[in-house]
Short mmCIF file of N, CA and C in Angstrom, two decimals:
data_model
loop_
_atom_site.label_atom_id
_atom_site.label_comp_id
_atom_site.label_asym_id
_atom_site.label_seq_id
_atom_site.Cartn_x
_atom_site.Cartn_y
_atom_site.Cartn_z
N MET A 1 0.65 -1.17 -0.15
CA MET A 1 0.12 -0.07 -0.07
C MET A 1 0.83 1.20 -0.09
N VAL A 2 2.35 1.30 0.71
CA VAL A 2 2.90 2.28 0.89
C VAL A 2 3.45 2.91 -0.97
N PHE A 3 3.89 1.71 -1.55
CA PHE A 3 4.05 1.61 -2.70
C PHE A 3 3.23 2.66 -3.76
N ARG A 4 1.57 2.36 -3.65
CA ARG A 4 0.66 2.72 -4.55
C ARG A 4 0.46 4.14 -3.62
N THR A 5 0.46 4.06 -2.82
CA THR A 5 0.21 5.60 -2.44
C THR A 5 1.42 6.81 -2.72
N TYR A 6 2.62 5.95 -2.54
CA TYR A 6 3.55 6.90 -3.17
C TYR A 6 3.72 7.67 -4.58
N LEU A 7 2.79 6.38 -5.44
CA LEU A 7 3.02 6.72 -6.81
C LEU A 7 1.72 7.51 -7.06
N ILE A 8 0.91 7.29 -6.38
CA ILE A 8 -0.63 8.31 -6.27
C ILE A 8 0.09 10.10 -6.45
N VAL A 9 0.77 9.85 -5.11
CA VAL A 9 1.23 11.22 -4.19
C VAL A 9 1.92 11.75 -5.18
N ALA A 10 3.31 11.00 -5.71
CA ALA A 10 4.41 12.00 -6.41
C ALA A 10 3.34 12.20 -7.98
N TRP A 11 2.45 11.25 -8.23
CA TRP A 11 1.96 11.33 -9.61
C TRP A 11 1.01 12.85 -9.72
N LEU A 12 -0.04 12.94 -8.71
CA LEU A 12 -0.29 14.12 -8.58
C LEU A 12 0.33 15.31 -8.60
N ALA A 13 1.83 15.10 -7.48
CA ALA A 13 2.48 16.36 -7.24
C ALA A 13 3.45 16.63 -8.49
N LEU A 14 4.00 15.71 -9.63
CA LEU A 14 4.56 16.04 -10.72
C LEU A 14 3.04 16.83 -11.98
N ALA A 15 1.65 15.96 -11.66
CA ALA A 15 0.85 16.59 -12.66
C ALA A 15 0.68 17.86 -12.60
N ILE A 16 0.61 18.34 -11.15
CA ILE A 16 -0.12 19.62 -10.92
C ILE A 16 1.24 20.58 -11.03
N PHE A 17 2.50 20.22 -10.47
CA PHE A 17 3.64 21.02 -11.01
C PHE A 17 3.83 21.34 -12.13
N THR A 18 3.47 20.49 -13.36
CA THR A 18 3.84 20.61 -14.77
C THR A 18 2.65 21.35 -15.40
N ALA A 19 1.73 21.24 -14.78
CA ALA A 19 0.30 22.01 -14.81
C ALA A 19 0.73 23.60 -15.03
N VAL A 20 1.48 24.00 -13.83
CA VAL A 20 1.68 25.31 -12.98
C VAL A 20 2.79 25.96 -14.23
N VAL A 21 3.97 24.89 -14.58
CA VAL A 21 5.09 25.43 -15.16
C VAL A 21 4.63 25.88 -16.33
N MET A 22 3.41 24.72 -17.13
CA MET A 22 3.13 25.30 -18.54
C MET A 22 2.43 26.69 -18.62
N ALA A 23 1.58 26.37 -17.46
CA ALA A 23 0.76 27.83 -17.42
C ALA A 23 1.43 28.98 -17.89
N ASN A 24 2.93 28.97 -16.86
CA ASN A 24 3.74 30.03 -16.66
C ASN A 24 4.44 30.32 -17.67
N HIS A 25 5.25 29.16 -18.30
CA HIS A 25 6.33 29.53 -19.01
C HIS A 25 5.72 28.36 -20.63
N GLY A 26 4.65 27.99 -20.60
CA GLY A 26 4.21 27.63 -22.17
C GLY A 26 5.09 26.17 -22.23
N SER A 27 4.75 25.89 -23.60
CA SER A 27 5.21 24.40 -23.33
C SER A 27 6.47 23.95 -24.08
N GLY A 28 7.29 25.23 -24.59
CA GLY A 28 8.43 25.21 -25.09
C GLY A 28 9.94 24.72 -24.43
N LEU A 29 9.87 23.19 -24.10
CA LEU A 29 10.67 22.81 -22.86
C LEU A 29 11.74 22.39 -23.63
N PHE A 30 12.00 21.65 -25.09
CA PHE A 30 12.72 21.34 -25.55
C PHE A 30 13.94 22.14 -25.89
N PRO A 31 13.88 23.43 -26.69
CA PRO A 31 14.82 24.55 -26.78
C PRO A 31 15.47 24.63 -25.25
N ILE A 32 14.84 24.74 -24.38
CA ILE A 32 15.85 25.06 -22.94
C ILE A 32 16.32 23.83 -22.57
N PHE A 33 15.77 22.65 -22.90
CA PHE A 33 15.99 21.40 -22.03
C PHE A 33 17.72 21.11 -23.04
N PHE A 34 17.68 21.27 -24.32
CA PHE A 34 18.68 21.04 -25.02
C PHE A 34 19.76 22.25 -24.66
N ALA A 35 19.46 23.56 -24.77
CA ALA A 35 20.61 24.05 -24.73
C ALA A 35 21.09 24.41 -23.59
N ASP A 36 20.58 23.90 -22.23
CA ASP A 36 21.13 23.69 -21.04
C ASP A 36 22.47 22.48 -20.84
N ILE A 37 22.07 21.64 -22.03
CA ILE A 37 23.10 20.27 -22.31
C ILE A 37 24.42 20.98 -23.11
N ALA A 38 23.80 21.84 -23.94
CA ALA A 38 25.04 22.35 -24.91
C ALA A 38 25.47 23.10 -23.89
N ALA A 39 25.18 24.18 -22.91
CA ALA A 39 26.26 24.70 -22.12
C ALA A 39 27.21 24.26 -21.25
N ALA A 40 26.72 22.65 -20.91
CA ALA A 40 27.38 21.91 -20.05
C ALA A 40 28.24 22.30 -18.71
N GLY A 41 26.49 22.74 -18.24
CA GLY A 41 26.79 23.39 -16.98
C GLY A 41 25.89 22.22 -16.10
N TRP A 42 25.79 22.69 -14.57
CA TRP A 42 24.99 21.68 -14.01
C TRP A 42 23.62 21.45 -14.58
N PRO A 43 22.83 22.57 -14.72
CA PRO A 43 21.71 21.95 -15.33
C PRO A 43 21.54 21.24 -16.67
N GLY A 44 22.58 21.12 -17.71
CA GLY A 44 22.94 20.43 -18.24
C GLY A 44 23.28 18.79 -17.89
N GLN A 45 23.99 18.92 -17.14
CA GLN A 45 24.20 17.58 -16.74
C GLN A 45 23.03 16.80 -16.02
N PHE A 46 22.41 17.44 -15.53
CA PHE A 46 21.06 17.04 -14.76
C PHE A 46 20.39 16.43 -16.39
N ASN A 47 20.29 17.36 -17.19
CA ASN A 47 19.27 17.24 -18.31
C ASN A 47 19.82 15.95 -19.12
N ALA A 48 21.34 15.55 -19.01
CA ALA A 48 21.74 14.54 -20.13
C ALA A 48 21.48 13.32 -18.74
N ASP A 49 21.57 13.66 -17.51
CA ASP A 49 21.21 12.39 -16.47
C ASP A 49 19.85 11.72 -16.76
N PHE A 50 19.07 13.07 -16.79
CA PHE A 50 17.79 12.37 -16.98
C PHE A 50 17.38 11.84 -18.25
N THR A 51 18.01 12.41 -19.20
CA THR A 51 17.78 11.73 -20.49
C THR A 51 17.70 10.06 -20.72
N THR A 52 18.68 9.69 -19.65
CA THR A 52 19.02 8.52 -19.55
C THR A 52 17.99 7.52 -19.04
N MET A 53 17.75 8.32 -17.74
CA MET A 53 16.77 7.57 -17.15
C MET A 53 15.23 7.55 -18.08
N LEU A 54 14.89 8.44 -18.78
CA LEU A 54 14.06 8.47 -19.75
C LEU A 54 14.26 7.06 -20.57
N THR A 55 15.24 7.15 -21.19
CA THR A 55 15.84 6.36 -22.08
C THR A 55 15.47 4.80 -21.86
N LEU A 56 15.68 4.55 -20.36
CA LEU A 56 15.82 3.40 -19.82
C LEU A 56 14.33 3.16 -19.19
N SER A 57 13.62 3.73 -18.96
CA SER A 57 12.42 3.82 -18.93
C SER A 57 11.45 3.40 -19.90
N ALA A 58 12.04 3.89 -21.13
CA ALA A 58 11.33 3.60 -22.39
C ALA A 58 12.07 2.09 -22.72
N LEU A 59 12.96 1.96 -22.94
CA LEU A 59 13.53 0.34 -22.76
C LEU A 59 12.84 -0.73 -22.37
N TRP A 60 12.55 -0.18 -20.79
CA TRP A 60 12.20 -0.99 -19.96
C TRP A 60 10.59 -1.56 -20.41
N CYS A 61 9.88 -0.49 -20.72
CA CYS A 61 8.57 -0.27 -21.22
C CYS A 61 7.96 -1.13 -22.97
N GLY A 62 9.44 -1.07 -23.50
CA GLY A 62 9.12 -1.63 -24.86
C GLY A 62 9.32 -3.06 -24.55
N TRP A 63 10.40 -3.52 -23.74
CA TRP A 63 10.92 -4.82 -23.40
C TRP A 63 10.05 -5.67 -22.60
N ARG A 64 9.12 -5.43 -21.86
CA ARG A 64 8.55 -5.81 -20.64
C ARG A 64 7.01 -5.77 -21.63
N GLY A 65 6.78 -5.13 -23.21
CA GLY A 65 5.91 -5.87 -23.55
C GLY A 65 6.35 -6.10 -25.17
N ASN A 66 7.26 -7.06 -24.88
CA ASN A 66 8.01 -7.61 -26.31
C ASN A 66 8.35 -6.98 -27.29
N TRP A 67 8.20 -5.81 -27.26
CA TRP A 67 8.26 -5.24 -28.01
C TRP A 67 7.34 -4.90 -29.59
N SER A 68 5.96 -5.09 -29.09
CA SER A 68 4.97 -5.17 -29.90
C SER A 68 4.89 -3.84 -30.49
N ALA A 69 3.82 -4.09 -31.14
CA ALA A 69 3.49 -2.22 -31.89
C ALA A 69 2.94 -1.48 -30.68
N MET A 70 2.20 -1.96 -29.69
CA MET A 70 1.58 -1.29 -28.43
C MET A 70 2.58 -0.88 -27.45
N ALA A 71 3.60 -1.79 -27.21
CA ALA A 71 4.94 -1.30 -26.51
C ALA A 71 5.69 -0.71 -27.01
N ILE A 72 6.10 -0.77 -28.55
CA ILE A 72 6.66 0.39 -29.02
C ILE A 72 5.84 1.96 -28.53
N ALA A 73 4.79 1.82 -29.38
CA ALA A 73 4.45 2.93 -28.70
C ALA A 73 4.33 3.58 -27.04
N HIS A 74 4.03 2.55 -26.54
CA HIS A 74 4.05 3.03 -24.61
C HIS A 74 5.53 3.24 -24.32
N ALA A 75 6.73 2.60 -25.33
CA ALA A 75 8.22 3.44 -24.99
C ALA A 75 8.55 4.69 -25.27
N LEU A 76 7.78 5.51 -26.57
CA LEU A 76 7.87 6.36 -26.89
C LEU A 76 6.93 7.45 -25.86
N LEU A 77 6.02 6.92 -25.64
CA LEU A 77 5.20 7.75 -24.72
C LEU A 77 5.79 8.31 -23.36
N ALA A 78 6.50 6.75 -22.95
CA ALA A 78 7.50 7.16 -21.61
C ALA A 78 8.41 7.69 -21.86
N PHE A 79 9.32 7.57 -22.69
CA PHE A 79 10.43 8.73 -23.27
C PHE A 79 9.65 10.29 -23.28
N VAL A 80 9.04 10.49 -24.03
CA VAL A 80 8.45 11.56 -23.83
C VAL A 80 7.80 11.99 -22.68
N GLY A 81 7.19 11.34 -22.04
CA GLY A 81 6.43 11.95 -20.99
C GLY A 81 6.82 11.82 -19.95
N GLY A 82 7.75 11.13 -19.36
CA GLY A 82 8.64 10.91 -18.15
C GLY A 82 7.63 10.40 -17.17
N GLY A 83 7.90 10.70 -15.96
CA GLY A 83 7.52 10.20 -14.85
C GLY A 83 6.07 9.99 -14.84
N ILE A 84 5.50 11.20 -15.52
CA ILE A 84 3.61 11.15 -15.23
C ILE A 84 3.49 9.77 -16.28
N VAL A 85 4.11 9.18 -17.20
CA VAL A 85 3.58 8.04 -17.68
C VAL A 85 4.23 6.75 -16.70
N LEU A 86 5.46 6.75 -16.48
CA LEU A 86 6.19 5.77 -15.70
C LEU A 86 5.32 5.09 -14.39
N MET A 87 5.11 6.32 -13.52
CA MET A 87 3.88 6.58 -12.60
C MET A 87 2.83 5.71 -12.64
N ALA A 88 2.30 6.25 -13.43
CA ALA A 88 0.70 5.78 -14.18
C ALA A 88 1.13 4.19 -14.03
N THR A 89 1.81 3.66 -15.29
CA THR A 89 2.33 2.60 -15.45
C THR A 89 2.80 1.61 -14.63
N LEU A 90 3.32 1.88 -13.32
CA LEU A 90 3.38 0.98 -12.35
C LEU A 90 2.60 1.25 -11.63
N LEU A 91 1.67 2.20 -11.53
CA LEU A 91 0.29 1.77 -10.48
C LEU A 91 -0.70 0.87 -10.70
N ILE A 92 -0.70 1.10 -12.52
CA ILE A 92 -1.99 0.54 -13.07
C ILE A 92 -1.39 -1.36 -12.70
N LEU A 93 0.17 -1.53 -13.15
CA LEU A 93 0.42 -3.00 -13.15
C LEU A 93 0.69 -3.65 -11.49
N HIS A 94 0.87 -2.47 -10.60
CA HIS A 94 0.75 -2.84 -9.07
C HIS A 94 -0.42 -3.53 -9.02
N VAL A 95 -1.53 -2.40 -9.54
CA VAL A 95 -2.96 -3.20 -8.91
C VAL A 95 -3.30 -4.20 -10.05
N ARG A 96 -3.33 -4.03 -11.10
CA ARG A 96 -3.30 -5.65 -12.11
C ARG A 96 -2.76 -6.39 -11.46
N HIS A 97 -1.33 -6.53 -10.79
CA HIS A 97 -1.01 -7.89 -10.57
C HIS A 97 -0.55 -8.04 -9.16
N ASN A 98 -2.05 -7.23 -8.34
CA ASN A 98 -2.12 -7.13 -6.93
C ASN A 98 -0.87 -7.15 -5.95
N GLY A 99 -0.27 -6.28 -6.44
CA GLY A 99 1.37 -5.92 -6.00
C GLY A 99 2.40 -6.72 -6.08
N ASP A 100 2.32 -7.87 -7.01
CA ASP A 100 3.34 -9.36 -7.24
C ASP A 100 4.44 -8.61 -8.30
N MET A 101 5.62 -7.69 -7.47
CA MET A 101 6.58 -7.02 -8.04
C MET A 101 7.21 -7.76 -9.40
N ARG A 102 7.35 -9.06 -9.35
CA ARG A 102 7.98 -10.12 -10.42
C ARG A 102 7.31 -9.52 -11.31
N GLN A 103 5.55 -10.02 -11.16
CA GLN A 103 4.94 -9.35 -12.10
C GLN A 103 4.86 -8.44 -12.81
N VAL A 104 5.01 -7.06 -11.81
CA VAL A 104 4.86 -5.80 -12.64
C VAL A 104 6.08 -5.57 -13.48
N LEU A 105 7.20 -6.29 -12.61
CA LEU A 105 8.32 -5.61 -13.26
C LEU A 105 8.68 -6.76 -15.00
N LEU A 106 8.43 -7.77 -14.56
CA LEU A 106 9.01 -8.83 -15.88
C LEU A 106 7.58 -8.87 -16.83
N GLY A 107 6.44 -8.58 -16.45
CA GLY A 107 5.54 -9.23 -16.95
C GLY A 107 5.59 -10.78 -17.63
N ASP A 108 5.26 -10.95 -18.88
CA ASP A 108 4.90 -12.57 -19.50
C ASP A 108 6.59 -13.38 -18.70
N ARG A 109 7.60 -12.47 -18.47
CA ARG A 109 8.81 -13.44 -18.55
C ARG A 109 8.65 -14.10 -16.89
N ALA A 110 7.60 -13.56 -16.18
CA ALA A 110 7.54 -13.80 -14.76
C ALA A 110 7.15 -15.21 -14.63
N ARG A 111 6.82 -16.03 -15.71
CA ARG A 111 6.11 -16.87 -15.22
C ARG A 111 7.46 -18.10 -15.49
#
């Protein structure tokens, strides 16, 4: 129950924060994001690190779904959607598999 609670609270906090940022600054994330990486400062380092985490999340989504067309679409959505998509995915899977983390993480490979 703690894991599910965390996912719900973190998802809500991130969704609200994202909505506030978009309302105040628009949706022009990519030019700022990549300009920070190009500047080779700490904000760019964080963005580069975050990009590797997004890639890892996307690869897991694709792999877990056996690279079906839906899994590839999910992977692309996870890469672009970040924590919002990953936390929703984990929450849905956690509920679907009654908290069995082996099933959540491995999907069909857990059998």
